[in-house]
Short mmCIF file of N, CA and C and ligand atoms in Angstrom, two decimals:
data_model
loop_
_atom_site.label_atom_id
_atom_site.label_comp_id
_atom_site.label_asym_id
_atom_site.label_seq_id
_atom_site.Cartn_x
_atom_site.Cartn_y
_atom_site.Cartn_z
N MET A 1 -4.40 25.91 -11.86
CA MET A 1 -3.81 25.33 -10.43
C MET A 1 -2.98 25.77 -9.90
N ASN A 2 -2.72 26.32 -9.25
CA ASN A 2 -1.43 27.40 -8.66
C ASN A 2 -0.54 25.71 -7.72
N PRO A 3 0.82 26.21 -8.08
CA PRO A 3 1.49 24.71 -7.81
C PRO A 3 1.59 25.27 -6.23
N SER A 4 1.53 26.11 -5.54
CA SER A 4 1.59 26.25 -4.49
C SER A 4 0.66 25.49 -3.62
N ASP A 5 -0.61 25.55 -4.40
CA ASP A 5 -1.63 24.27 -3.51
C ASP A 5 -1.33 23.32 -3.72
N CYS A 6 -0.48 22.62 -4.45
CA CYS A 6 -0.01 21.12 -4.94
C CYS A 6 0.96 21.06 -3.21
N LYS A 7 1.73 21.74 -3.23
CA LYS A 7 2.71 21.78 -2.17
C LYS A 7 1.98 21.82 -0.69
N ALA A 8 1.12 22.77 -0.69
CA ALA A 8 0.17 22.51 0.45
C ALA A 8 -0.46 20.86 0.84
N ILE A 9 -1.28 20.50 -0.45
CA ILE A 9 -1.87 19.61 -0.29
C ILE A 9 -0.59 18.27 0.31
N PHE A 10 0.43 18.38 -0.40
CA PHE A 10 1.35 17.42 -0.25
C PHE A 10 1.70 17.55 1.57
N ALA A 11 2.01 18.68 1.76
CA ALA A 11 2.17 18.74 3.17
C ALA A 11 1.12 18.57 3.97
N LEU A 12 -0.09 18.73 3.64
CA LEU A 12 -0.95 17.77 4.40
C LEU A 12 -0.85 16.51 4.28
N LEU A 13 -0.89 15.87 3.30
CA LEU A 13 -1.00 14.32 3.18
C LEU A 13 0.03 13.73 3.90
N SER A 14 1.13 14.48 3.82
CA SER A 14 2.77 13.58 4.76
C SER A 14 2.32 13.96 6.10
N ASP A 15 1.78 15.21 6.42
CA ASP A 15 1.65 15.44 7.98
C ASP A 15 0.58 14.38 8.50
N TYR A 16 -0.51 13.89 7.71
CA TYR A 16 -1.68 13.33 8.29
C TYR A 16 -1.19 11.61 8.08
N LEU A 17 -0.55 11.50 7.35
CA LEU A 17 -0.26 10.32 7.10
C LEU A 17 -0.22 9.30 8.44
N ASP A 18 0.51 9.85 9.32
CA ASP A 18 0.13 8.98 10.86
C ASP A 18 -0.95 9.37 11.71
N HIS A 19 -1.46 10.43 11.03
CA HIS A 19 -2.45 10.66 12.25
C HIS A 19 -4.25 10.83 11.15
N GLU A 20 -5.12 10.97 11.99
CA GLU A 20 -6.27 11.09 11.28
C GLU A 20 -7.18 12.31 11.06
N LEU A 21 -7.10 12.22 9.56
CA LEU A 21 -7.66 13.58 8.67
C LEU A 21 -8.88 13.55 9.44
N PRO A 22 -8.72 15.32 9.65
CA PRO A 22 -9.93 16.01 10.19
C PRO A 22 -10.93 16.14 8.66
N GLU A 23 -12.21 16.04 8.90
CA GLU A 23 -13.24 16.15 8.14
C GLU A 23 -13.05 17.07 7.05
N ASP A 24 -12.74 18.47 7.47
CA ASP A 24 -12.39 19.84 6.81
C ASP A 24 -11.27 19.63 5.79
N LEU A 25 -10.22 19.09 6.30
CA LEU A 25 -8.96 18.49 5.48
C LEU A 25 -9.45 17.48 4.59
N CYS A 26 -10.03 16.48 4.71
CA CYS A 26 -10.06 15.76 3.73
C CYS A 26 -10.86 16.54 2.30
N ARG A 27 -11.83 17.43 2.57
CA ARG A 27 -12.69 18.50 1.82
C ARG A 27 -11.55 18.72 1.02
N ASP A 28 -10.73 19.57 1.59
CA ASP A 28 -9.75 20.39 1.28
C ASP A 28 -9.13 19.36 0.09
N ILE A 29 -8.61 18.47 0.59
CA ILE A 29 -7.48 17.79 -0.39
C ILE A 29 -8.46 17.30 -1.45
N ASP A 30 -9.70 16.76 -1.05
CA ASP A 30 -10.63 15.90 -2.09
C ASP A 30 -10.85 17.18 -3.40
N ALA A 31 -11.21 18.18 -3.07
CA ALA A 31 -11.37 19.48 -3.86
C ALA A 31 -10.51 19.77 -4.83
N HIS A 32 -8.85 19.75 -3.86
CA HIS A 32 -7.86 19.67 -4.56
C HIS A 32 -7.65 19.15 -6.10
N ILE A 33 -7.51 18.06 -5.57
CA ILE A 33 -7.26 16.52 -6.36
C ILE A 33 -8.08 16.35 -7.36
N ALA A 34 -9.48 16.88 -7.33
CA ALA A 34 -10.11 16.81 -8.16
C ALA A 34 -10.16 17.38 -9.39
N ASP A 35 -9.14 18.37 -9.60
CA ASP A 35 -8.88 18.94 -10.64
C ASP A 35 -7.67 19.88 -10.94
N CYS A 36 -6.57 18.60 -10.12
CA CYS A 36 -5.55 18.56 -10.15
C CYS A 36 -4.36 17.56 -10.82
N PRO A 37 -4.54 17.24 -11.73
CA PRO A 37 -3.64 16.11 -12.25
C PRO A 37 -2.22 15.29 -11.98
N PRO A 38 -1.50 16.79 -11.80
CA PRO A 38 -0.18 15.91 -11.09
C PRO A 38 -0.55 15.91 -9.37
N CYS A 39 -1.44 15.75 -9.00
CA CYS A 39 -1.66 15.41 -7.76
C CYS A 39 -2.40 14.14 -7.67
N VAL A 40 -2.97 13.75 -8.94
CA VAL A 40 -3.45 12.36 -9.07
C VAL A 40 -2.60 11.37 -8.59
N ALA A 41 -1.64 10.80 -9.06
CA ALA A 41 -0.70 10.44 -9.56
C ALA A 41 -0.28 10.04 -8.06
N PHE A 42 0.35 11.23 -7.06
CA PHE A 42 0.55 11.34 -5.82
C PHE A 42 -0.61 10.76 -4.93
N VAL A 43 -1.32 11.00 -5.14
CA VAL A 43 -2.93 10.56 -4.32
C VAL A 43 -3.18 9.20 -4.40
N GLU A 44 -2.86 8.77 -5.89
CA GLU A 44 -2.91 7.35 -6.10
C GLU A 44 -2.06 6.39 -5.21
N SER A 45 -1.14 6.47 -4.57
CA SER A 45 -0.39 5.94 -3.72
C SER A 45 -0.76 6.11 -2.49
N LEU A 46 -1.57 7.08 -1.90
CA LEU A 46 -2.02 7.37 -0.75
C LEU A 46 -3.52 7.01 -0.53
N ARG A 47 -4.17 6.16 -1.52
CA ARG A 47 -5.39 5.91 -1.72
C ARG A 47 -5.87 5.41 -0.45
N LYS A 48 -4.90 4.33 0.07
CA LYS A 48 -5.24 3.69 1.41
C LYS A 48 -6.00 5.17 2.73
N THR A 49 -5.16 5.92 2.28
CA THR A 49 -5.12 7.03 3.45
C THR A 49 -6.37 7.78 3.13
N ILE A 50 -6.84 8.40 2.02
CA ILE A 50 -7.94 9.01 1.50
C ILE A 50 -9.00 8.02 1.70
N GLU A 51 -9.06 6.67 1.71
CA GLU A 51 -10.21 5.73 1.92
C GLU A 51 -10.43 6.05 3.42
N LEU A 52 -9.75 6.05 4.40
CA LEU A 52 -9.50 5.92 5.45
C LEU A 52 -10.49 7.12 5.76
N CYS A 53 -9.87 8.19 5.17
CA CYS A 53 -10.44 9.46 5.62
C CYS A 53 -11.83 9.80 5.31
N ARG A 54 -12.50 9.12 4.27
CA ARG A 54 -13.60 8.75 3.91
C ARG A 54 -14.22 7.85 4.73
N LYS A 55 -13.82 6.99 5.55
CA LYS A 55 -14.72 5.92 6.23
C LYS A 55 -14.71 6.87 7.51
N ALA A 56 -14.06 7.73 7.81
CA ALA A 56 -13.92 8.72 8.99
C ALA A 56 -15.11 9.55 8.85
N LYS A 57 -15.21 9.89 7.51
CA LYS A 57 -16.44 10.98 7.38
C LYS A 57 -17.66 10.45 8.04
N GLU A 58 -17.77 8.87 7.47
CA GLU A 58 -18.83 8.11 7.79
C GLU A 58 -19.15 7.82 8.89
N LEU A 59 -18.35 7.39 9.65
CA LEU A 59 -18.38 6.76 11.13
C LEU A 59 -17.94 8.09 12.13
N ASP A 60 -18.52 8.35 13.11
CA ASP A 60 -18.15 9.41 13.96
C ASP A 60 -17.50 8.59 14.84
N ALA A 61 -17.45 7.44 15.12
CA ALA A 61 -16.78 6.28 16.41
C ALA A 61 -16.44 5.05 15.94
N PRO A 62 -15.46 4.56 16.32
CA PRO A 62 -15.47 3.27 15.82
C PRO A 62 -16.46 2.15 16.55
N PRO A 63 -16.83 1.11 15.79
CA PRO A 63 -17.72 0.45 16.40
C PRO A 63 -17.58 -0.11 18.30
N PRO A 64 -18.59 -0.23 18.72
CA PRO A 64 -17.92 -1.00 20.44
C PRO A 64 -17.74 -1.91 20.35
N LEU A 65 -16.89 -2.43 21.26
CA LEU A 65 -16.45 -3.89 21.37
C LEU A 65 -17.59 -4.82 21.75
N ALA A 66 -17.68 -5.63 20.83
CA ALA A 66 -18.73 -6.65 21.39
C ALA A 66 -18.42 -7.27 22.87
N ASP A 67 -19.75 -7.43 23.49
CA ASP A 67 -19.59 -8.04 25.02
C ASP A 67 -18.59 -9.30 25.06
N SER A 68 -18.82 -10.23 24.07
CA SER A 68 -17.71 -11.54 24.23
C SER A 68 -16.18 -11.04 24.01
N ALA A 69 -15.87 -10.04 23.28
CA ALA A 69 -14.79 -9.77 23.31
C ALA A 69 -14.17 -8.65 24.18
N ARG A 70 -15.36 -7.93 25.06
CA ARG A 70 -14.87 -7.23 26.08
C ARG A 70 -14.35 -8.29 26.97
N ARG A 71 -15.39 -9.33 27.61
CA ARG A 71 -14.81 -10.29 28.32
C ARG A 71 -13.49 -10.83 28.04
N GLU A 72 -13.43 -11.29 26.99
CA GLU A 72 -12.29 -11.90 26.92
C GLU A 72 -11.28 -11.12 27.01
N LEU A 73 -11.15 -10.25 26.77
CA LEU A 73 -9.92 -8.68 27.06
C LEU A 73 -9.65 -8.66 28.47
N PHE A 74 -10.97 -8.78 29.52
CA PHE A 74 -10.99 -8.73 30.67
C PHE A 74 -10.37 -9.80 31.39
N ALA A 75 -10.45 -11.18 30.83
CA ALA A 75 -10.21 -12.32 31.56
C ALA A 75 -8.57 -12.37 31.08
N ALA A 76 -7.95 -11.96 30.18
CA ALA A 76 -6.52 -11.84 29.73
C ALA A 76 -5.79 -11.17 30.84
N TYR A 77 -6.88 -9.64 30.95
CA TYR A 77 -5.77 -8.80 31.87
C TYR A 77 -5.85 -9.42 33.06
N GLN A 78 -6.74 -10.09 33.63
CA GLN A 78 -7.08 -10.67 34.94
C GLN A 78 -5.56 -11.66 34.91
N ALA A 79 -5.83 -12.34 33.62
CA ALA A 79 -4.58 -13.35 33.85
C ALA A 79 -3.02 -12.89 34.24
N MET A 80 -2.87 -11.58 33.46
CA MET A 80 -1.53 -11.12 33.36
C MET A 80 -1.75 -10.53 34.78
N LEU A 81 -2.43 -10.05 35.35
CA LEU A 81 -2.23 -9.66 36.69
C LEU A 81 -2.04 -10.43 37.52
N ALA A 82 -2.59 -11.66 37.08
CA ALA A 82 -2.28 -13.11 38.40
C ALA A 82 -1.06 -13.59 37.70
N ALA A 83 -0.59 -13.41 37.00
CA ALA A 83 1.02 -14.33 36.38
C ALA A 83 2.01 -13.05 37.24
N ARG A 84 1.81 -11.75 37.10
CA ARG A 84 2.81 -10.89 37.19
C ARG A 84 2.69 -10.93 38.82
N ALA A 85 1.55 -10.85 39.76
CA ALA A 85 1.58 -11.34 41.32
C ALA A 85 2.35 -12.32 41.38
N ARG A 86 2.19 -13.62 40.72
CA ARG A 86 3.16 -14.80 40.95
C ARG A 86 4.53 -14.59 40.87
N THR A 87 4.75 -14.18 39.83
CA THR A 87 6.39 -13.92 39.38
C THR A 87 6.62 -12.54 40.07
N GLY A 88 6.12 -11.44 40.35
CA GLY A 88 6.67 -10.39 41.26
C GLY A 88 6.90 -9.58 40.03
N ASP A 89 7.07 -8.34 39.91
CA ASP A 89 7.23 -7.54 39.18
C ASP A 89 8.43 -6.38 39.64
N PRO A 90 9.43 -6.58 39.22
CA PRO A 90 10.56 -5.66 39.87
C PRO A 90 11.00 -4.35 39.59
N SER A 91 9.47 -3.79 38.86
CA SER A 91 9.54 -2.61 38.65
C SER A 91 8.74 -1.55 39.71
N HIS A 92 8.15 -2.56 40.38
CA HIS A 92 7.41 -2.30 41.68
C HIS A 92 7.80 -2.31 43.08
ZN1 ZN B 101 -2.49 19.80 -6.88
#
């Protein structure tokens, strides 16, 4: 395995720690670590990221909010608006 491939993989992983991994990058990373022992130890510490990446492949979108949760959010939002109207918002 070319060591520069490892550098590319490390860069990808660190770049994407705070982002969602596109599916094609997941495949590139999977393919590289499959036969690159030096990367395996590093990737072990990033297992969570890899798992998130695998989940993203299975799910196209997060599940929709349940109606009850949606109603609760809306009620909380209305309560927040009402509280703001009562106290006044200096930023407006
Ligand atoms: Zn590697």
